[in-house]
mmCIF file of C-alpha atoms in Angstrom:
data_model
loop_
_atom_site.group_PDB
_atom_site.id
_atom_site.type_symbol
_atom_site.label_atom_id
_atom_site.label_comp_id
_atom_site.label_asym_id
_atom_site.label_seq_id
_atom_site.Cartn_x
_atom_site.Cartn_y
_atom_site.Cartn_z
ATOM 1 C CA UNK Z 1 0.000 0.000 0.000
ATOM 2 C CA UNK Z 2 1.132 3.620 -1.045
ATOM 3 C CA UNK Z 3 0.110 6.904 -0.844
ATOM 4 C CA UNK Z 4 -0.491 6.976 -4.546
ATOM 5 C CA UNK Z 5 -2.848 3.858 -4.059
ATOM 6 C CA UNK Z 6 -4.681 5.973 -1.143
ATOM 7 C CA UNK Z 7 -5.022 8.689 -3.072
ATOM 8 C CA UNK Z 8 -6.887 6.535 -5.539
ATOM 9 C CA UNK Z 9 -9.064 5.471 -3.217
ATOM 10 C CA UNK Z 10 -10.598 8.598 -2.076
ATOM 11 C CA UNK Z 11 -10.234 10.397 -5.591
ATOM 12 C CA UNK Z 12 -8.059 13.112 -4.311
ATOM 13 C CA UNK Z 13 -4.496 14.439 -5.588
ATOM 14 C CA UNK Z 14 -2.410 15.152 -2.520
ATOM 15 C CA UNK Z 15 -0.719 18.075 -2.446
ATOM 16 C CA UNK Z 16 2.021 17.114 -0.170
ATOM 17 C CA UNK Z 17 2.840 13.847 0.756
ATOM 18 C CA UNK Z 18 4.989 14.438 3.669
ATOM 19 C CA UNK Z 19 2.085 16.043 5.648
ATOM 20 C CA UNK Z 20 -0.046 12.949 4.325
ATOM 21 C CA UNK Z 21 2.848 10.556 5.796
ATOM 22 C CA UNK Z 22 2.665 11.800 9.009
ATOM 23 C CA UNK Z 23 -0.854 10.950 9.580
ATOM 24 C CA UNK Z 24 0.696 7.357 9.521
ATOM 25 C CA UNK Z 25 3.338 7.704 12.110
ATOM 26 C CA UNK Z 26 2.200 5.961 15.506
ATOM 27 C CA UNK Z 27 4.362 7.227 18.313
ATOM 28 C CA UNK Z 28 5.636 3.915 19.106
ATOM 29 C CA UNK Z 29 7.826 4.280 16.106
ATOM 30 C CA UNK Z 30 9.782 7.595 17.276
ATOM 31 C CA UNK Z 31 11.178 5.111 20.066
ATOM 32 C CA UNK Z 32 13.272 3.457 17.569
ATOM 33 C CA UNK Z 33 13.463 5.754 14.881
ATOM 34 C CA UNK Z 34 15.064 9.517 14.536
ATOM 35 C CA UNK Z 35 13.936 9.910 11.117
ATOM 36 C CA UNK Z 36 10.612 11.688 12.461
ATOM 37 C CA UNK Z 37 10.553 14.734 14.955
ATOM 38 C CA UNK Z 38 6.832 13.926 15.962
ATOM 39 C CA UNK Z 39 4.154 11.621 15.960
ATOM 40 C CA UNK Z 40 0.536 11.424 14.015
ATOM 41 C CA UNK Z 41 -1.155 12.592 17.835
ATOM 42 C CA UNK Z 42 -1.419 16.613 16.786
ATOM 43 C CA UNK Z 43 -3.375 15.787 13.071
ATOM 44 C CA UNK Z 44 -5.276 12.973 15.210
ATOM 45 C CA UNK Z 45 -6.455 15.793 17.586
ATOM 46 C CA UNK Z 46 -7.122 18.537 14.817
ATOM 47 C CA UNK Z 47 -9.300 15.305 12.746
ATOM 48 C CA UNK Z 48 -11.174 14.588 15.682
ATOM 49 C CA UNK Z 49 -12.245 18.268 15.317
ATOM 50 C CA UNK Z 50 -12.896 18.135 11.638
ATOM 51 C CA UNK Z 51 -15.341 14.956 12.325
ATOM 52 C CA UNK Z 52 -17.049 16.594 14.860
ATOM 53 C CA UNK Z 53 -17.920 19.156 12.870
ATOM 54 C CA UNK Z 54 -18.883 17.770 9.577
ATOM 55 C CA UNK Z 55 -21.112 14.912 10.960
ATOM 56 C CA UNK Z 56 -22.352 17.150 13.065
ATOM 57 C CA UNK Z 57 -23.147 19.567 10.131
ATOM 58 C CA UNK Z 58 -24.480 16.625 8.155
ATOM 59 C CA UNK Z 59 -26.751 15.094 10.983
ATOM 60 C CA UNK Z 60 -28.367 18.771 12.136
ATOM 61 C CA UNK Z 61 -28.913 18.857 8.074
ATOM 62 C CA UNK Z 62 -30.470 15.737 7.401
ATOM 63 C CA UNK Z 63 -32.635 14.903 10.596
ATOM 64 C CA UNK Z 64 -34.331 18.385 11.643
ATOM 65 C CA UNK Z 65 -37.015 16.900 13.421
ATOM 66 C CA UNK Z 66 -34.535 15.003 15.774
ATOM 67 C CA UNK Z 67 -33.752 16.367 19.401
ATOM 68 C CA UNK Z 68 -30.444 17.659 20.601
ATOM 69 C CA UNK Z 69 -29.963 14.242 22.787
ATOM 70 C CA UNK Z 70 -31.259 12.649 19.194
ATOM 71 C CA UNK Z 71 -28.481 14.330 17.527
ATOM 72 C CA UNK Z 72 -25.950 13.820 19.728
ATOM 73 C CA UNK Z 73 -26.542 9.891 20.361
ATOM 74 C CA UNK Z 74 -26.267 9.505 16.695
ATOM 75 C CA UNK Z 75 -22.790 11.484 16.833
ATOM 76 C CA UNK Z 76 -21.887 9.183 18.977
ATOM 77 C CA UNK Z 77 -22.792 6.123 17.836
ATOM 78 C CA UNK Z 78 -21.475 6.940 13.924
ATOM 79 C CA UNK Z 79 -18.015 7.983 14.985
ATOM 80 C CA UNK Z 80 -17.207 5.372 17.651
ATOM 81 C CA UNK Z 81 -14.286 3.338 17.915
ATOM 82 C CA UNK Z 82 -15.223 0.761 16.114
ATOM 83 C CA UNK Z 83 -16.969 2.865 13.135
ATOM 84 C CA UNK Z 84 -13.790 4.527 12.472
ATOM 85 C CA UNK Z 85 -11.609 1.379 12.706
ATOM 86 C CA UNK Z 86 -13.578 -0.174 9.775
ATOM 87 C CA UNK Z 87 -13.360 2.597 7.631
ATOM 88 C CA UNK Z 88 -9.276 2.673 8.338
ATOM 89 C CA UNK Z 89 -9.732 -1.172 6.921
ATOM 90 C CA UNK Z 90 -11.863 -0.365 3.714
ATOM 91 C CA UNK Z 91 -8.956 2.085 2.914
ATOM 92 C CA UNK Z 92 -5.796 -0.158 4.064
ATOM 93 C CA UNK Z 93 -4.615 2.462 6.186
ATOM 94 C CA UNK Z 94 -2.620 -0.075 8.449
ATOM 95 C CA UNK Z 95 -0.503 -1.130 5.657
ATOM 96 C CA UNK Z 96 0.589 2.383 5.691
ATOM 97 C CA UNK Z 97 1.386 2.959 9.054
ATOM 98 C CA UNK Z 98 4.942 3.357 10.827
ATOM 99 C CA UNK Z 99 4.933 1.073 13.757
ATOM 100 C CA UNK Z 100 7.469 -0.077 16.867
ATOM 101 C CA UNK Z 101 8.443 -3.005 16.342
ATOM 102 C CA UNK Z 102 6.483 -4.423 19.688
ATOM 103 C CA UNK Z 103 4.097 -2.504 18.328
ATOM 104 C CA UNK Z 104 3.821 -4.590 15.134
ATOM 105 C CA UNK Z 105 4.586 -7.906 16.118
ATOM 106 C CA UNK Z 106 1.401 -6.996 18.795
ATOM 107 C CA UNK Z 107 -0.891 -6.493 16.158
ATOM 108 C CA UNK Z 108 -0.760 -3.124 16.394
ATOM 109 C CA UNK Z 109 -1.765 -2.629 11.982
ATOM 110 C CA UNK Z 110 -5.214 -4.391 12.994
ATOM 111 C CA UNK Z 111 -5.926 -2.696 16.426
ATOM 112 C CA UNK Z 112 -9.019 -0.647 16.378
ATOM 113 C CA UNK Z 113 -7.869 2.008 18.476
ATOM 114 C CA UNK Z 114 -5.204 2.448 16.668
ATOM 115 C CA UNK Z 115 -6.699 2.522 12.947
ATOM 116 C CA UNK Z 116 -9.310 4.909 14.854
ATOM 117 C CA UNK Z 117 -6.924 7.331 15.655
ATOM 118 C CA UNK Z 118 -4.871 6.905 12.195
ATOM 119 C CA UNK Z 119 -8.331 7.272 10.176
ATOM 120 C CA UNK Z 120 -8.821 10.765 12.483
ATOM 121 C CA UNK Z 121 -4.797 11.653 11.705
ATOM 122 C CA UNK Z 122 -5.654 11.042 8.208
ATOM 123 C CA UNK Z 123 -8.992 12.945 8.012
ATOM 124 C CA UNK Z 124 -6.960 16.043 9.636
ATOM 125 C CA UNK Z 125 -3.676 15.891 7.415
ATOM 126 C CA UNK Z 126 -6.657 16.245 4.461
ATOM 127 C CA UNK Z 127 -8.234 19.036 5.837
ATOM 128 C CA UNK Z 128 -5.104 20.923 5.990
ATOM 129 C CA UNK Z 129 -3.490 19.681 2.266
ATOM 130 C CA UNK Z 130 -6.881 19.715 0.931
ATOM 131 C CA UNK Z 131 -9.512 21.995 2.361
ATOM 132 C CA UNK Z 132 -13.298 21.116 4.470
ATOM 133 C CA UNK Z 133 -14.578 19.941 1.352
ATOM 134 C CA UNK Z 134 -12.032 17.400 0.403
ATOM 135 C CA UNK Z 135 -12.555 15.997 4.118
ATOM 136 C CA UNK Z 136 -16.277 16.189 3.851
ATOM 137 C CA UNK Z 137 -16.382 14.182 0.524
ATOM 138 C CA UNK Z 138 -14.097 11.230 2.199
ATOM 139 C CA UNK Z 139 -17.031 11.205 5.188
ATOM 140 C CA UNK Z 140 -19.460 10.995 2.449
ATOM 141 C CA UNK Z 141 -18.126 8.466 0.498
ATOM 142 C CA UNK Z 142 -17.078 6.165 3.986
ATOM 143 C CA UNK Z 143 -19.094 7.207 6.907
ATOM 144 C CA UNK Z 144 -22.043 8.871 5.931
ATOM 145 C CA UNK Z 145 -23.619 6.096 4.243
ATOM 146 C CA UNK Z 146 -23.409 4.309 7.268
ATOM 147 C CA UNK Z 147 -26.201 5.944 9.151
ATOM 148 C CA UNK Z 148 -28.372 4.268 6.850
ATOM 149 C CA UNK Z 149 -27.949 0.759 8.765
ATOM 150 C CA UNK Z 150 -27.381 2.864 12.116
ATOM 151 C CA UNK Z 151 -31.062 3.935 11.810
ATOM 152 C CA UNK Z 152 -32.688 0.941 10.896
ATOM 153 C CA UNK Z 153 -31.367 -1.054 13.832
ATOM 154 C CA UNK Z 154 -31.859 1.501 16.011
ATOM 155 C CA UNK Z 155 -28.328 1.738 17.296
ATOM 156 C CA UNK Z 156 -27.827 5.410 17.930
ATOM 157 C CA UNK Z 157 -27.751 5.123 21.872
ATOM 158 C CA UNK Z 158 -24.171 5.923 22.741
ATOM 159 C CA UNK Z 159 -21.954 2.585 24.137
ATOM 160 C CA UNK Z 160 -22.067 3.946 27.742
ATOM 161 C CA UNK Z 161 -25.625 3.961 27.839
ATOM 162 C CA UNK Z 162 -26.424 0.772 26.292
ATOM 163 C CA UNK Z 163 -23.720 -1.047 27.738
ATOM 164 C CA UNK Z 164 -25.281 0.055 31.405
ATOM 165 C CA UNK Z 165 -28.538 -1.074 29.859
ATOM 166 C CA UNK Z 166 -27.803 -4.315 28.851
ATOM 167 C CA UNK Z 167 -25.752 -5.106 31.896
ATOM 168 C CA UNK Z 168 -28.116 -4.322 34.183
ATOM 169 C CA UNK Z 169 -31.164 -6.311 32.452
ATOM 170 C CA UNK Z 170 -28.866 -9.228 32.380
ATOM 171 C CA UNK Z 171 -27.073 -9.021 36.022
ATOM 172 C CA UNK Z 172 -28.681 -6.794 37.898
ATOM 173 C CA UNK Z 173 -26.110 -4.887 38.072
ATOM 174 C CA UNK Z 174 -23.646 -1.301 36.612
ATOM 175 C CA UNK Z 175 -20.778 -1.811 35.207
ATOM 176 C CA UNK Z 176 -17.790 -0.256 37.224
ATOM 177 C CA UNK Z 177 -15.392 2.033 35.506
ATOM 178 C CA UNK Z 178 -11.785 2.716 36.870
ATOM 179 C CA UNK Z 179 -8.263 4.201 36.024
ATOM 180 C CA UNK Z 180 -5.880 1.569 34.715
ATOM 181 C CA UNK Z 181 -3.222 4.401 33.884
ATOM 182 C CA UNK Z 182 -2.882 8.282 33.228
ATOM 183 C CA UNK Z 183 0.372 9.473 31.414
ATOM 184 C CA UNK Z 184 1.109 12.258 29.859
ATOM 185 C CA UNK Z 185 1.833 15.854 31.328
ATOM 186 C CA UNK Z 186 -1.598 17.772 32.624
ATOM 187 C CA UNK Z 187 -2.180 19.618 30.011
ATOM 188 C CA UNK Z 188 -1.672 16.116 27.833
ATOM 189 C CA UNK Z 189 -3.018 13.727 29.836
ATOM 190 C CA UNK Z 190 -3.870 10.291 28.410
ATOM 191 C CA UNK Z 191 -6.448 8.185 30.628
ATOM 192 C CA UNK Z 192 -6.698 4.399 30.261
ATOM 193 C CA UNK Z 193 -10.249 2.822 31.469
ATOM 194 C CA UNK Z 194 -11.500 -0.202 32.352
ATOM 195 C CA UNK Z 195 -14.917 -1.196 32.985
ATOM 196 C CA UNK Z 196 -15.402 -4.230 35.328
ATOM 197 C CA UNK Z 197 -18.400 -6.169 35.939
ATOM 198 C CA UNK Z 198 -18.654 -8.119 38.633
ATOM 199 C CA UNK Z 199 -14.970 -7.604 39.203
ATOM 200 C CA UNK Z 200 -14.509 -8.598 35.620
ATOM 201 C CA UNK Z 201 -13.010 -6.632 32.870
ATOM 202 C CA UNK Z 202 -14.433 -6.571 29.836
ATOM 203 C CA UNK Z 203 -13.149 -3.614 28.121
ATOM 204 C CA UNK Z 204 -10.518 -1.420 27.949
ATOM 205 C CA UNK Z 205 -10.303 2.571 26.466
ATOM 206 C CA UNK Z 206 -7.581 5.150 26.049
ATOM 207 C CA UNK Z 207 -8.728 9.112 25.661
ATOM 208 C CA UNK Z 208 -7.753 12.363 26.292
ATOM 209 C CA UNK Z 209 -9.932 12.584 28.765
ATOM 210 C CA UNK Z 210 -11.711 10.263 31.529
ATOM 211 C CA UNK Z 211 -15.070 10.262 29.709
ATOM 212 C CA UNK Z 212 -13.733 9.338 26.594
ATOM 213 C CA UNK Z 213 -11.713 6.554 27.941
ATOM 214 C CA UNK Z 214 -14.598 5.475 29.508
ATOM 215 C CA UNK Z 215 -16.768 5.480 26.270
ATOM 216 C CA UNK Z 216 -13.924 3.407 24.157
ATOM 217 C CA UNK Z 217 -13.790 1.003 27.034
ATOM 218 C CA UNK Z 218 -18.269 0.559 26.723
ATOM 219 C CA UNK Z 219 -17.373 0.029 22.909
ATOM 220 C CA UNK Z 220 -15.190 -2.734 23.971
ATOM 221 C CA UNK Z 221 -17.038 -4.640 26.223
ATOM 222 C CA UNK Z 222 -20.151 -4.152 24.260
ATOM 223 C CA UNK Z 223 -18.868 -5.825 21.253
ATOM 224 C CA UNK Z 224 -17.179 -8.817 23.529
ATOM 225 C CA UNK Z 225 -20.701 -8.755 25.204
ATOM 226 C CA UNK Z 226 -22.601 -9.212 22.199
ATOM 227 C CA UNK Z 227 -20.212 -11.609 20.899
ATOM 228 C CA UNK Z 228 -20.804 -14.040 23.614
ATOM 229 C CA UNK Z 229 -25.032 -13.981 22.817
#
């Protein structure tokens, strides 16, 4: 895979391919490498924006008899975790990315956080080599369409909420949420979460923030959950 075969893929001429490349650059690889001064993190953080923003745009647009809580449970659910992950596999963005070695002998070019945050990096290094529209016309080519199946089944409850739900029908029970690990200086911090149940973890979450560790972890043990039905 190559930037020229990405490029294909989402009908776009890049403009510069070194901005492009470091979308791909997981931090893990600066450990063993000095060719890069920085990691993917800052266009992951400025594409995390971008999203917001356009399926925000597009949701207030196309559903304007749903609520705010409407809107904002189908945010949610359409850019989750796992959402993003599968669009960073319809575009073989792991074969692109720069990994650690640990980091790739662990799996790392198939792990969903990671292709989540790369799809993000990517969606950001666009935005700034390309413009809004280029990074709106990737969403709706790859995640837009999506809400169609979203909608049908009724799965626009954010993975929090319907992981408490389900837990609590089935055990009687909440799920329990805790710090695993915080690094990162304070005004940097990255939170890792686990949520127990029953003294049992069944999902783990990393985010700049406690909440949205918490809400990676709930897509986590969700999916396990469901799995084991």
């Amino acid at each position: 895979m190559k930037l020229n075969d990405l490029a294909q893929k989402v009908d776009l001429a890049f403009k510069d391919n070194n901005l492009i490349q470091q979308a791909f650059i997981h931090r893990s690889y600066l450990n063993e490498n000095k060719e890069f001064a920085s990691s993917n993190e800052r266009l992951e953080f400025l594409g995390d924006s971008i999203l917001s923003l356009l399926v925000s745009e597009y949701l207030f647009k196309e559903y304007p008899d749903f609520s705010e809580g409407q809107l904002t449970n189908l945010r949610s659910s359409v850019v989750k975790t796992t959402t993003l992950a599968q669009i960073a596999k319809e575009l073989r963005l792991g074969g692109l990315l720069l990994l650690s070695h640990g980091e790739e002998e662990g799996g790392g070019r198939q792990n969903t956080s990671i292709l989540a945050d790369t799809f993000e990096a990517f969606l950001g290094a666009v935005f700034l080599d390309q413009g809004l529209l280029s990074a709106k016309k990737i969403l709706s080519v790859f995640l837009f369409p999506l809400l169609t199946n979203i909608l049908r089944d009724k799965k626009y409850k954010d993975a929090k909420s319907e992981f408490q739900e389900i837990v609590q029908e089935d055990k009687k029970v909440s799920p329990v949420y805790k710090v695993l690990d915080q690094k990162g200086p304070d005004h940097a911090k990255e939170f890792t979460i686990g949520v127990y149940v029953e003294n049992i973890l069944y999902g783990t979450g990393q985010g700049k923030s406690k909440q949205e560790g918490e809400m990676k972890a709930a897509e986590e043990a969700l999916n396990k959950w469901q799995a084991k039905k």
